């Protein structure tokens, strides 16, 4: 786990200020997408070794939801972007 | 020799004598002493007893690796066990006690363990566990616990405070020895932000005990100049008495600073220790090297010491090791010690050098025994002499001190904390860590460099490189490049032919034969050997012993140390106190206390408080004469249903929601419709999780076209806020909606009961008659003749005619007082969450007792609330799953005992009448229950299979924990006023 997260709004902040929600690589299906799509969205998660995108909430900071791309093996943090940025919407 | 302090020399301040005690005996040292040096100065070499065998032990090192000189410092709540005397800075009034001895360190009955030593060898713990368990617990463990061990912790609370801080820098330099000082100086001169952390109370590291001139100048002058220059630099911070204990992700380092561990008079306004988290852009690890002991018989007898430590005590504190010293070495550093001892006129009985080609450059007086080894040190509580094996002949030499040097091992712990593996270098005869990792460079002796001048150059050069990687191109080295002149000898892992026990791990009493046993019994792998023998465990984590153990295992397995490898380095480098780790989070600071703005109002009205999460909520308000909580609660409930009551509901989560898409947003996060909620109206809302289960409930009011006010349950206030933010930011960023938590901004007061309107109308300026302000009205109101603006909601949890009035938090107490005053003629009473709970159960209203993560709206009778017309809302898709529509889902139903004089407990299970109690026959469970003073009976809400279809059915309420069975009947969950006549009154 990283010690510091570089929030795009607040700068580098200690990880204790954040709350991790989980996989940000999944997209909320359309309401009529069908049972399989919804089952996958709600219950199925990859557990990758290596690069992984996650939703982190800057709970004790700017209160923005962020997409943190980090390495689950080396703990390196590659990118931190706002979750509302184009291309990041869940 | 009674005093070992030389009449002159050293860096101690003889004008500042410091009194202290050891085992109650008064002693004196000087400023600049460590406890260890002061004990040596007082002729105290024997300072403790060993872990298993209770062997007398003396001071072995002058630093963090000390395995023997563990003492208990302080008294009462300040008692600190297992502190290393070598790192304790002496202060006036220090009290120290030896450990693991009874009745005294000089005469210890536990030494009888030495006679039992055949039974205490490697694998003892494992082998003994094979015996009957009872035998272990009753016989062996108590004996071992009493006989083996370290210091004891105190049961008294620690009176001191601790804190945690962050620090940021361009370059962190760990260790203020030659390489570290050169790095800090280089970076400081370049104007970068530098932190120099060092565990000593004086910067300098090994330079403090170095006598050889550097670049033709005395070392002491060089050191003084560097420290003076660094001290004057505003961009350099020197953290003395600060041990960097770990390297963490993001190039954050953990360090612990001793702020007031060097005084008996603690300033209560300052912490005694401080944990630093240092975020460094680049770091240089200049932690030096550790001298290795030599493994021969009796190498633990007091008087045997590391040669480097001997030199340090001599040059820093002017301590003579003894009258006659033998040096046993396979390395050049033994000669440096010998030379310094001779320089002050002390006698060296012999220099025993295991190398045949030893010491071509030795110009001192002492005779050199080349190609010889010390096979045994002789003595008991102090050293009497050594037995030397020289060309096949043994010779005994009288001596009261023995300095040993087996070569040097770089201190690479921190560099390996993030997964890097140490690699064996045949050239350096040492395990080295990768010299350059991202954010961390190893410099000086920690990188395997030997000579002081080469270390200075290395530190300076590596600082330049680290700064260049940060874009500081102006940095220039403070010391020019210099080749390393030190030579490396072939390691001497063990001495053959010793008679006495040859210790490898002093602290754990692991000796040579234990390691041999581990190999022969199949535990030769380095990780297995560690567990089997306990080598490298305990407080020193094998700082002295690990490399020797690896070498010995390698020899026994006939492989290279590279093939044996090391065990894993993990934080912390040295032990941390629990106080430092706890920081300020203790006592009432362990977690914050949340108090409602009406807390003092409730308190002065006699409330009994209950902790709910961080909140303190008023639970009930006993009146004089009431002896049980039930008496108070029953009275409150009956009075509210007859007259009126006032309750603090400020702890409910409150969220202001703004934006032109606020209505659309709410429509998507609630399962029921919100798009067309009129301005001035409140609506009960159910929020689902994406899996269809109910997440939270509450009322949301529309105060303006684009302004909503949401309330959440107390427990889920923070969670709902996070959820809304996730939905708005991550799911639907195109919606124009913003949130602001206003939980703490409003004091919110529920006024309930048939007289509530009468009472409130005296405060509210607007007409609040049923016609003007009907059920579910929500609007801003003027109070007390225009003195204040508040928000009034006509909502009811109790089923009574009821209102909730919100006023700015600071006015809460005044308004509550005013309501109490206005209500006095109408019989108003304050009530708490217990009465609130009774009334909501009487009305069949659910809370998180029912909304427990397993229920969907239809389970609670809310099927009709779920919109069928909205295209989407959170939870919609998963609600149509097969299991969600099954007709035997546990569903809400009321339950009451057939005989009102009987009762049941929440959590009890429901059995069909006459069914055998078993999980197969389980029909559901009681989710909430209470005594209803209106019905004169226990009542409950339950989640039961087919519940709504079973009203009137007799069942058994089964509490298997208490073996209780209560005959009961299922019924409507609304026990009181099912027509809601009172609500609309
Ligand atoms: Zn932020």
Short mmCIF file of C-alpha atoms in Angstrom, two decimals, chain A residues 1-4 14-16 19 21 28 31 35 38-39 41-43 55 57 59 63-65 74-75 82-84 88-90, chain B residues 166 248-250 252 277 279 418 690-691 718 721-722 725-726 729-733 871-878 880-882:
data_model
loop_
_atom_site.label_atom_id
_atom_site.label_comp_id
_atom_site.label_asym_id
_atom_site.label_seq_id
_atom_site.Cartn_x
_atom_site.Cartn_y
_atom_site.Cartn_z
CA UNK A 1 0.00 0.00 0.00
CA UNK A 2 1.32 3.38 -0.91
CA UNK A 3 2.23 5.74 1.89
CA UNK A 4 1.36 8.87 -0.05
CA UNK A 14 -1.00 10.41 3.56
CA UNK A 15 -2.97 7.30 2.71
CA UNK A 16 -4.88 7.52 6.00
CA UNK A 19 -10.90 5.34 1.65
CA UNK A 21 -13.62 1.29 -2.58
CA UNK A 28 -22.05 0.28 -14.29
CA UNK A 31 -30.47 -0.88 -16.45
CA UNK A 35 -28.62 -10.49 -15.36
CA UNK A 38 -25.30 -6.98 -13.51
CA UNK A 39 -24.05 -10.05 -11.69
CA UNK A 41 -20.73 -5.70 -12.02
CA UNK A 42 -21.96 -6.31 -8.50
CA UNK A 43 -20.10 -9.49 -7.57
CA UNK A 55 -11.54 4.03 -6.72
CA UNK A 57 -12.11 8.63 -1.98
CA UNK A 59 -12.47 11.34 2.50
CA UNK A 63 -13.89 14.56 -0.84
CA UNK A 64 -13.39 13.78 -4.50
CA UNK A 65 -13.50 10.23 -5.78
CA UNK A 74 5.36 -3.28 -6.01
CA UNK A 75 2.91 -0.76 -4.52
CA UNK A 82 -10.41 12.52 -10.73
CA UNK A 83 -13.10 9.88 -11.18
CA UNK A 84 -15.24 12.29 -13.17
CA UNK A 88 -12.82 7.29 -15.91
CA UNK A 89 -16.57 7.24 -15.34
CA UNK A 90 -17.66 4.05 -13.64
CA UNK B 166 5.40 14.43 9.30
CA UNK B 248 8.06 2.41 3.36
CA UNK B 249 6.22 2.90 0.08
CA UNK B 250 6.37 6.31 -1.50
CA UNK B 252 8.46 7.50 3.35
CA UNK B 277 7.18 9.97 9.03
CA UNK B 279 8.63 11.92 3.06
CA UNK B 418 10.78 -3.06 0.53
CA UNK B 690 -26.65 -1.97 -5.96
CA UNK B 691 -27.44 -5.57 -4.92
CA UNK B 718 -20.84 9.26 6.80
CA UNK B 721 -22.43 10.99 2.17
CA UNK B 722 -19.61 8.94 0.60
CA UNK B 725 -20.48 11.56 -3.70
CA UNK B 726 -19.51 8.37 -5.48
CA UNK B 729 -18.73 11.97 -9.25
CA UNK B 730 -18.04 8.50 -10.57
CA UNK B 731 -21.38 7.33 -11.96
CA UNK B 732 -23.15 10.43 -13.20
CA UNK B 733 -20.65 13.31 -13.43
CA UNK B 871 -35.85 3.87 -15.88
CA UNK B 872 -33.04 3.40 -13.39
CA UNK B 873 -32.11 3.74 -9.74
CA UNK B 874 -29.40 2.19 -7.59
CA UNK B 875 -30.47 -1.39 -6.88
CA UNK B 876 -33.18 -1.61 -9.50
CA UNK B 877 -31.60 -4.22 -11.74
CA UNK B 878 -30.71 -6.66 -8.98
CA UNK B 880 -35.66 -8.55 -10.01
CA UNK B 881 -33.36 -11.49 -9.34
CA UNK B 882 -34.97 -14.84 -8.66
#
